[in-house]
CSV table of C-alpha atoms in Angstrom, one decimal:
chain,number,residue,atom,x,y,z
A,233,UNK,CA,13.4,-9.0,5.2
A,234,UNK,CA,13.8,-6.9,8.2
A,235,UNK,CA,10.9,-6.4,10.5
A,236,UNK,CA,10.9,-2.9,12.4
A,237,UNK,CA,10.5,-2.6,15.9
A,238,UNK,CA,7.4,-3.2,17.3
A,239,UNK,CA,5.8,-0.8,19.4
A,240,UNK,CA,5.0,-0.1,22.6
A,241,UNK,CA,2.8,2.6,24.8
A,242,UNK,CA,4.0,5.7,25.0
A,243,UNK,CA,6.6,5.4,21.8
A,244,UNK,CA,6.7,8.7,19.5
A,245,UNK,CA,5.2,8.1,16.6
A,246,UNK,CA,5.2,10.9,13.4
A,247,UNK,CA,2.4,12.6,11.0
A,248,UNK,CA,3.5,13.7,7.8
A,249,UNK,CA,1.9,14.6,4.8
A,250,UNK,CA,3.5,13.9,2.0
A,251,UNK,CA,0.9,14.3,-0.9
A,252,UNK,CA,-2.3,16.3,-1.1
A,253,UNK,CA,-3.0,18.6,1.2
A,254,UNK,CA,-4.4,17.7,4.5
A,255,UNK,CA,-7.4,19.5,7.2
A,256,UNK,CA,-6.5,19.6,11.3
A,257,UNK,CA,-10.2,18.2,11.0
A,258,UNK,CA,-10.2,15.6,8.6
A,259,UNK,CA,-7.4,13.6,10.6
A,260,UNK,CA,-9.0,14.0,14.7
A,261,UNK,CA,-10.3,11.1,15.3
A,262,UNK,CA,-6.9,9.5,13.8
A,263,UNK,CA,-5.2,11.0,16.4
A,264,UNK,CA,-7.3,10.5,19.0
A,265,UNK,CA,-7.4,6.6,18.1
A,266,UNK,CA,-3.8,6.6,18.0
A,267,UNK,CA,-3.5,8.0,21.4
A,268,UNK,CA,-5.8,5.7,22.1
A,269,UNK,CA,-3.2,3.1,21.1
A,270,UNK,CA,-0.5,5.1,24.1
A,271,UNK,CA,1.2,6.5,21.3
A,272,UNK,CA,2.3,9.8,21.2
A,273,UNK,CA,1.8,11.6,17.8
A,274,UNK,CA,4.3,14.2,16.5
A,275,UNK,CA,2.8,16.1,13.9
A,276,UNK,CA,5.3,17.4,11.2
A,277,UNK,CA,5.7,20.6,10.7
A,278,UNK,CA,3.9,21.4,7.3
A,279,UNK,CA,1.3,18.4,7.6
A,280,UNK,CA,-1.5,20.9,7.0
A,281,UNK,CA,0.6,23.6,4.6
A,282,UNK,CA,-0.8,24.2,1.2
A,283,UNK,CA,0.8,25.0,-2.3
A,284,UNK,CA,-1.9,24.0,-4.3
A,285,UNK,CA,-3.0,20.7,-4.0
A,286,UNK,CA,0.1,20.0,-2.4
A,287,UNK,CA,0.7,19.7,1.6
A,288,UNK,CA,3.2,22.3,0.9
A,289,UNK,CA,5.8,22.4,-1.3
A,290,UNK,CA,7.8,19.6,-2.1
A,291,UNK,CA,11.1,21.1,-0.3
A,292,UNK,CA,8.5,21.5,3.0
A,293,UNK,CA,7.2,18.1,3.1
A,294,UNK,CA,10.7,16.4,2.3
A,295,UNK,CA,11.7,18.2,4.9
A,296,UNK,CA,9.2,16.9,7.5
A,297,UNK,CA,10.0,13.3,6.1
A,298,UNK,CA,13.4,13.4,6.7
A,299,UNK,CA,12.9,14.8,10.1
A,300,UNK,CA,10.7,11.8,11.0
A,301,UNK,CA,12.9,9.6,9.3
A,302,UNK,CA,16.0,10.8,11.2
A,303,UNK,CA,14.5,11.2,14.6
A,304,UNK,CA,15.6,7.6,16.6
A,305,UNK,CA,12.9,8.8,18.9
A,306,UNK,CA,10.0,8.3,16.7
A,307,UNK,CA,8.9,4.5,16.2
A,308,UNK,CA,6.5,4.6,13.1
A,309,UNK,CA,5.4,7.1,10.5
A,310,UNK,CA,1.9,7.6,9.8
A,311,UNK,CA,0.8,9.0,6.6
A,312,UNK,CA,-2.3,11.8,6.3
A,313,UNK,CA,-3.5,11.4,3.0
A,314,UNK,CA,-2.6,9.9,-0.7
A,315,UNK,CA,-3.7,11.5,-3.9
A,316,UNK,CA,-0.5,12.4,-5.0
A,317,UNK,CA,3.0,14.0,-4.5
A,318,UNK,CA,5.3,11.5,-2.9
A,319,UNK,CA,7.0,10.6,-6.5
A,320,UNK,CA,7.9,14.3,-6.4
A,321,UNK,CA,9.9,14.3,-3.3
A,322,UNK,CA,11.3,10.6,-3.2
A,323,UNK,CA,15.0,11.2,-5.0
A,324,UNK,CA,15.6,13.9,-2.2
A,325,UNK,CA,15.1,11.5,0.6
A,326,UNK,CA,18.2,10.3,2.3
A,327,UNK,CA,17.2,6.9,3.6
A,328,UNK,CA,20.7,6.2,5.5
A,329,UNK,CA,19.5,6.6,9.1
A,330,UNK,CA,16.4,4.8,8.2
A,331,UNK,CA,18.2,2.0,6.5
A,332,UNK,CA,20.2,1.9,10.2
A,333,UNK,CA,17.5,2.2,12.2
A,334,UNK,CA,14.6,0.8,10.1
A,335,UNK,CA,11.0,2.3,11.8
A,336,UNK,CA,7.1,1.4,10.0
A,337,UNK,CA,6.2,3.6,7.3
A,338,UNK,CA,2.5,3.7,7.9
A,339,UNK,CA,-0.2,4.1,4.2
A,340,UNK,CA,-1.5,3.3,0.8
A,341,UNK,CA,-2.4,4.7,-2.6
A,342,UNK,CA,0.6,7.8,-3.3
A,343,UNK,CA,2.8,5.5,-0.5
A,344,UNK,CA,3.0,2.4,-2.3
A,345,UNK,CA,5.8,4.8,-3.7
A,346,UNK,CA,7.4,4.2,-0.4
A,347,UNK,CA,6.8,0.4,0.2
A,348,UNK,CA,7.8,-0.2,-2.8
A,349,UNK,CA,11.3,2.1,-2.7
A,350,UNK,CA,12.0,0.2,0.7
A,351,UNK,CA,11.2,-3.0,-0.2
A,352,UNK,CA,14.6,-2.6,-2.3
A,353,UNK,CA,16.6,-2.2,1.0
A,354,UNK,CA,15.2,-5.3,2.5
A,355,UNK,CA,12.8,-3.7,5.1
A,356,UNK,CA,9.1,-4.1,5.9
A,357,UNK,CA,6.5,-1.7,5.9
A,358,UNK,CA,2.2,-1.4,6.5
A,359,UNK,CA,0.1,-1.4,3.6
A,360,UNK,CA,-2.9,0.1,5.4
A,361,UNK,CA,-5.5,3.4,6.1
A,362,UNK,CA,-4.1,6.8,5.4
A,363,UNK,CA,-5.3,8.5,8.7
A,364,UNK,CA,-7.7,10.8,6.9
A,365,UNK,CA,-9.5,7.1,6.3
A,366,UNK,CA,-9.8,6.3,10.1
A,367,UNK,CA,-13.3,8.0,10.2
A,368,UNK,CA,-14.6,6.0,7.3
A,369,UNK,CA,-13.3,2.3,7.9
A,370,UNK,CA,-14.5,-0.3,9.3
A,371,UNK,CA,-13.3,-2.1,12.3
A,372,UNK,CA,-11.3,-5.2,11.0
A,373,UNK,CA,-9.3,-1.9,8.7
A,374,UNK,CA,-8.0,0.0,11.9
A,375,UNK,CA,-7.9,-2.7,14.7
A,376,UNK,CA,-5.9,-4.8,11.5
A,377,UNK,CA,-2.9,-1.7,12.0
A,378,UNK,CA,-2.6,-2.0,15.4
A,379,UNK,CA,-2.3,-5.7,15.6
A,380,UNK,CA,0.4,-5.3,12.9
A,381,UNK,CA,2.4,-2.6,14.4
A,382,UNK,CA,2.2,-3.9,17.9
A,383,UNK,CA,3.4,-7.4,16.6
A,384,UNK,CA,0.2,-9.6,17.1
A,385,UNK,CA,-0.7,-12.3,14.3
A,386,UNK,CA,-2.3,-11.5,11.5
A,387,UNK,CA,-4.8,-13.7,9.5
A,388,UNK,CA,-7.9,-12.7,6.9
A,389,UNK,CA,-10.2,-14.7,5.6
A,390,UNK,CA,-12.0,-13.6,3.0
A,391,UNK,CA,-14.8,-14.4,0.2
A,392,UNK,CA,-13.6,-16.6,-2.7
A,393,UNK,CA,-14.4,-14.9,-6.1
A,394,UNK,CA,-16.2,-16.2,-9.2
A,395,UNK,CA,-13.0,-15.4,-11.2
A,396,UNK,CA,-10.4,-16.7,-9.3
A,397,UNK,CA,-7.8,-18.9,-11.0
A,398,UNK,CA,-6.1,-21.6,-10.0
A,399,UNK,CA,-7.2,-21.2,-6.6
A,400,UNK,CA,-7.4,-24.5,-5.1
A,401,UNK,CA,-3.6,-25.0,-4.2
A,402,UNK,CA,-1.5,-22.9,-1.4
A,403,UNK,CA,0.8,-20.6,-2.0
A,404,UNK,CA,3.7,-19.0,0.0
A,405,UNK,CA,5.8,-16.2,-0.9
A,406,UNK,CA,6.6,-12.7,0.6
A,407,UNK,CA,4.2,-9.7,-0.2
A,408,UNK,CA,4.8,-7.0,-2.2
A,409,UNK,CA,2.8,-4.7,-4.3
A,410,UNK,CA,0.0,-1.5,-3.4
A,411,UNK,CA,-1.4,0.7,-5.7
A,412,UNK,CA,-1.1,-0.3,-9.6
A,413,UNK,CA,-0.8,3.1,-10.9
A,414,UNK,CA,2.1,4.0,-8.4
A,415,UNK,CA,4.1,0.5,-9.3
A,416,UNK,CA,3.6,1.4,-13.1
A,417,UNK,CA,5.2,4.3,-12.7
A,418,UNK,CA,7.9,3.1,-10.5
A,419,UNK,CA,9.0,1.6,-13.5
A,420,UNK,CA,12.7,2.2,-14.7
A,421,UNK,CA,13.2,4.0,-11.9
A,422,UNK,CA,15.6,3.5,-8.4
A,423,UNK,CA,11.6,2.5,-6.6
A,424,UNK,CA,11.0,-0.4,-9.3
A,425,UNK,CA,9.2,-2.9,-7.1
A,426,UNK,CA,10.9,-6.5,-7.2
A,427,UNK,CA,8.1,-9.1,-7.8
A,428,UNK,CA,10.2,-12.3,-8.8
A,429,UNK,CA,9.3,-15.2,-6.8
A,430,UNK,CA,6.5,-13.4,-4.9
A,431,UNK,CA,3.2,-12.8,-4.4
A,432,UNK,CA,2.0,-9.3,-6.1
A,433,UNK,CA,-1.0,-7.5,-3.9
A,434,UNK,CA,-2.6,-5.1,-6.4
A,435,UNK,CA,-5.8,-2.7,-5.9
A,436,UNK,CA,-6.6,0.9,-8.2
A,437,UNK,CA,-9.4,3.1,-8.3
A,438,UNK,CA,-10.7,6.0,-11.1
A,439,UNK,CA,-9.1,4.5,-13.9
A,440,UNK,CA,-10.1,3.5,-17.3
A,441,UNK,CA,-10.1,0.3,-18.6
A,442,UNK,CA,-7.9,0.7,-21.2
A,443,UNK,CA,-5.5,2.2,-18.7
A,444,UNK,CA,-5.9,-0.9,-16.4
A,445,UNK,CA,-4.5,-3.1,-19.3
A,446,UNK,CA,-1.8,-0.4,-20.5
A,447,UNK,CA,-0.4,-0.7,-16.7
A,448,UNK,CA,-0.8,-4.5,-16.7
A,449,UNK,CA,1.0,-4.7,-19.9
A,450,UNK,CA,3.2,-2.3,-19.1
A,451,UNK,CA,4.0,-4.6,-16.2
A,452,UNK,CA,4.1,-7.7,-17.7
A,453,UNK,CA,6.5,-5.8,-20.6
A,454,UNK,CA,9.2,-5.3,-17.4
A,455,UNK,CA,8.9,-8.5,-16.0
A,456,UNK,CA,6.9,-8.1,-13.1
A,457,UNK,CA,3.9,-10.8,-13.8
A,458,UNK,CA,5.9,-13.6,-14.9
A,459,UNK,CA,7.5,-15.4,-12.7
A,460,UNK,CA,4.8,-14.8,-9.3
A,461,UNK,CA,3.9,-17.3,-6.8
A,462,UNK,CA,0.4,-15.6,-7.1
A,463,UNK,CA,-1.7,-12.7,-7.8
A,464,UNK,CA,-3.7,-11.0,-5.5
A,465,UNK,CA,-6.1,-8.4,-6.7
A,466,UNK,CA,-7.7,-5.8,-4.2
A,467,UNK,CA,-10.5,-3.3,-4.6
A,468,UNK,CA,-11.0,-2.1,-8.0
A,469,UNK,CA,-13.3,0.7,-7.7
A,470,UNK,CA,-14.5,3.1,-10.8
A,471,UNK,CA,-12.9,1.1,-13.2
A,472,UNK,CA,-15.0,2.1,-16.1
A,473,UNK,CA,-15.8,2.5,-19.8
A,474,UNK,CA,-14.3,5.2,-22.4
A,475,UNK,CA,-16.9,6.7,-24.7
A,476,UNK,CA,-15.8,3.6,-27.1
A,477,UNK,CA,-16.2,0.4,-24.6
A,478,UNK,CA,-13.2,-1.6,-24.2
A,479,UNK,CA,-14.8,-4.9,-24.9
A,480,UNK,CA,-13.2,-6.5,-21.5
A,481,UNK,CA,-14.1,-6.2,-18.1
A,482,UNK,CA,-11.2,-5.7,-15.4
A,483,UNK,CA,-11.7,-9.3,-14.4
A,484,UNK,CA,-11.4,-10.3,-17.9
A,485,UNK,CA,-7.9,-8.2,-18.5
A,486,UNK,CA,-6.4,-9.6,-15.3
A,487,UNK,CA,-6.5,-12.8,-16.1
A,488,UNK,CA,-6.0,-12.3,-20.1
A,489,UNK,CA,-2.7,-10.7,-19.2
A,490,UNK,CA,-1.6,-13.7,-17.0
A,491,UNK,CA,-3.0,-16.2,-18.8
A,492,UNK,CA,0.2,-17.3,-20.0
A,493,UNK,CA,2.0,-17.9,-16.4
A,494,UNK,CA,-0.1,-20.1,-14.6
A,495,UNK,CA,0.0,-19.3,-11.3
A,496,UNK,CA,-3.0,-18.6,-9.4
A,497,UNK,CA,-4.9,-15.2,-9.3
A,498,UNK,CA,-7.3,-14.4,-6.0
A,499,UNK,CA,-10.2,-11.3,-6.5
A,500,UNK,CA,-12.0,-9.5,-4.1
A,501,UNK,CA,-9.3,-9.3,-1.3
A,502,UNK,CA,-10.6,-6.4,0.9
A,503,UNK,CA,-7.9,-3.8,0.7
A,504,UNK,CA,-7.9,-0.7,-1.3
A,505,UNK,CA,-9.8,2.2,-2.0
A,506,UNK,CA,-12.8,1.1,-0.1
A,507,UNK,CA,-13.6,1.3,4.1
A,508,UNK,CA,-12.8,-2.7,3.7
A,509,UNK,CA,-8.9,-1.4,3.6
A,510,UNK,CA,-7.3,-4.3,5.4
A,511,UNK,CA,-3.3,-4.1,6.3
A,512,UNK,CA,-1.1,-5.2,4.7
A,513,UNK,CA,2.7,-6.4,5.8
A,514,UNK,CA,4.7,-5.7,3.0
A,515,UNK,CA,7.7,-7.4,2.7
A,516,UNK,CA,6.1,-10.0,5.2
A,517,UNK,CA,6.0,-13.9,4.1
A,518,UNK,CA,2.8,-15.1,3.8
A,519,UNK,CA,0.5,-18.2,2.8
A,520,UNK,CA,-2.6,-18.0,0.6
A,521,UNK,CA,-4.9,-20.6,0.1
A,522,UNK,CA,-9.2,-21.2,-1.1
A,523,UNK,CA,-10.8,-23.7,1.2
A,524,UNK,CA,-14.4,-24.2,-0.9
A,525,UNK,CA,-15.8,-20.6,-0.9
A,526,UNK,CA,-13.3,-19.0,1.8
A,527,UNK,CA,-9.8,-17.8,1.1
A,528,UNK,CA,-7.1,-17.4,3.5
A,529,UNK,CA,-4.1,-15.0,3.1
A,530,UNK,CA,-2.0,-15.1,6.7
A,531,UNK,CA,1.5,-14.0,7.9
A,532,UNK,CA,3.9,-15.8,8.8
A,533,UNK,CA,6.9,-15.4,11.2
């Protein structure tokens, strides 16, 4: 896998939004942390334009991707907000100067679209706070990104959960994976995240649990939970109960629907939809193992 460029002070670095619609306000302190960092942001052009619950329409904020992605003078692109939108604006993304000139794509939730699409071209990205979420995280979640971008090691450790399977053997594989509801829907499509031989980072939030298990089946259906190294799930957070209960916690359906493979499956890593939101190299090879109650997931290399 190719590692972008680390950075260094004073490198450009790009704001775009991509999926719902974004406040000057709710991204300040973001900015001023980044500058913080000796980084100069660029802020695209219709970051904070509106078309509904859209950052502007879909031709506007491709438009302001593909500047970023273009410009060799920005370093790293940092993403405003998830929610949604990115799906409708990825097939009108030309990646060729990006797959020349490979720079960090910067976000979670609606991006996993992203990690996952570039993960198919070989290159690594960050797995990490939206800048909206800068205000709201904790320490660990922010100083976590700039140790990443900035090419300093990278290590968690991490409570060992009640559920885990498997646990007490170490793992190694590269890192893939993000939001579940974004890799289900990659599915059949030119994103369609490549799990085999890897370790698979999940984390959702404001789901059902009968959804939960459709995506997990509907995963399992194209082949992306067999053949894993490991399973790591994230932050599940309002995973709940349809007016007839489902009968099965999320715990219980995660490891129900992997039952069958073996390999081990580690709760409760602190990245998601939480102010816990660790980063995450994606595409990055890394080691996972339980030590009595304390987990380890580190990157290698």
């Amino acid at each position: 896998m190719i590692t972008p460029p680390y950075l260094k002070p004073n490198d450009k670095v790009a704001v775009v939004s991509t999926a719902k619609r974004t406040e000057p306000e709710e991204i300040e302190e973001a900015i001023a942390t980044l500058k913080k960092w000796d980084l100069q942001p660029v802020i695209g052009n219709h970051a904070f334009s509106t078309d509904g619950f859209l950052a502007g329409t879909d031709e506007e904020r491709a438009a302001d991707l593909q500047k970023m992605l273009d410009d060799s003078s920005i370093k790293a692109v940092f993403f405003t907000k998830g929610g949604y939108g990115t799906l409708r604006i990825i097939d009108d993304i030309d990646f060729t100067a990006f797959k020349q000139k490979p720079k960090w794509l910067i976000g979670y939730s609606d991006i996993t679209l992203l990690h996952s699409h570039i993960h198919n071209f070989g290159i690594q990205s960050l797995h990490a706070v939206m800048l909206q979420g800068y205000a709201k995280s904790t320490p660990d979640s922010i100083g976590g990104i700039s140790k990443a971008i900035f090419g300093e090691s990278l290590s968690y450790d991490f409570k060992a959960h009640e559920h885990n399977r498997s646990a007490n053997q170490s793992v190694s594989g590269t890192l893939v994976g993000g939001n579940l509801s974004m890799l289900y829907a990659t599915i059949g499509s030119g994103s369609e995240i490549d799990t085999d031989g890897k370790i698979l980072f999940i984390e959702d939030i404001d789901e059902y649990l009968y959804h939960y298990d459709r995506m997990l089946i509907s995963l399992k259906r194209a082949g992306k939970l067999t053949n894993l190294k490991a399973l790591v799930v994230g932050a599940l957070i309002d995973i709940k109960e349809s007016t007839i209960p489902f009968g099965r916690d999320a715990y219980q359906i995660t490891l129900e629907q992997t039952a069958q493979f073996g390999y081990p499956v580690y709760f409760g890593f602190p990245a998601g939809h939480t102010p816990d939101n660790r980063a995450l190299i994606m595409g990055s090879y890394v080691s996972v193992s339980q030590t009595g109650s304390t987990v380890t997931l580190a990157f290698k290399d």
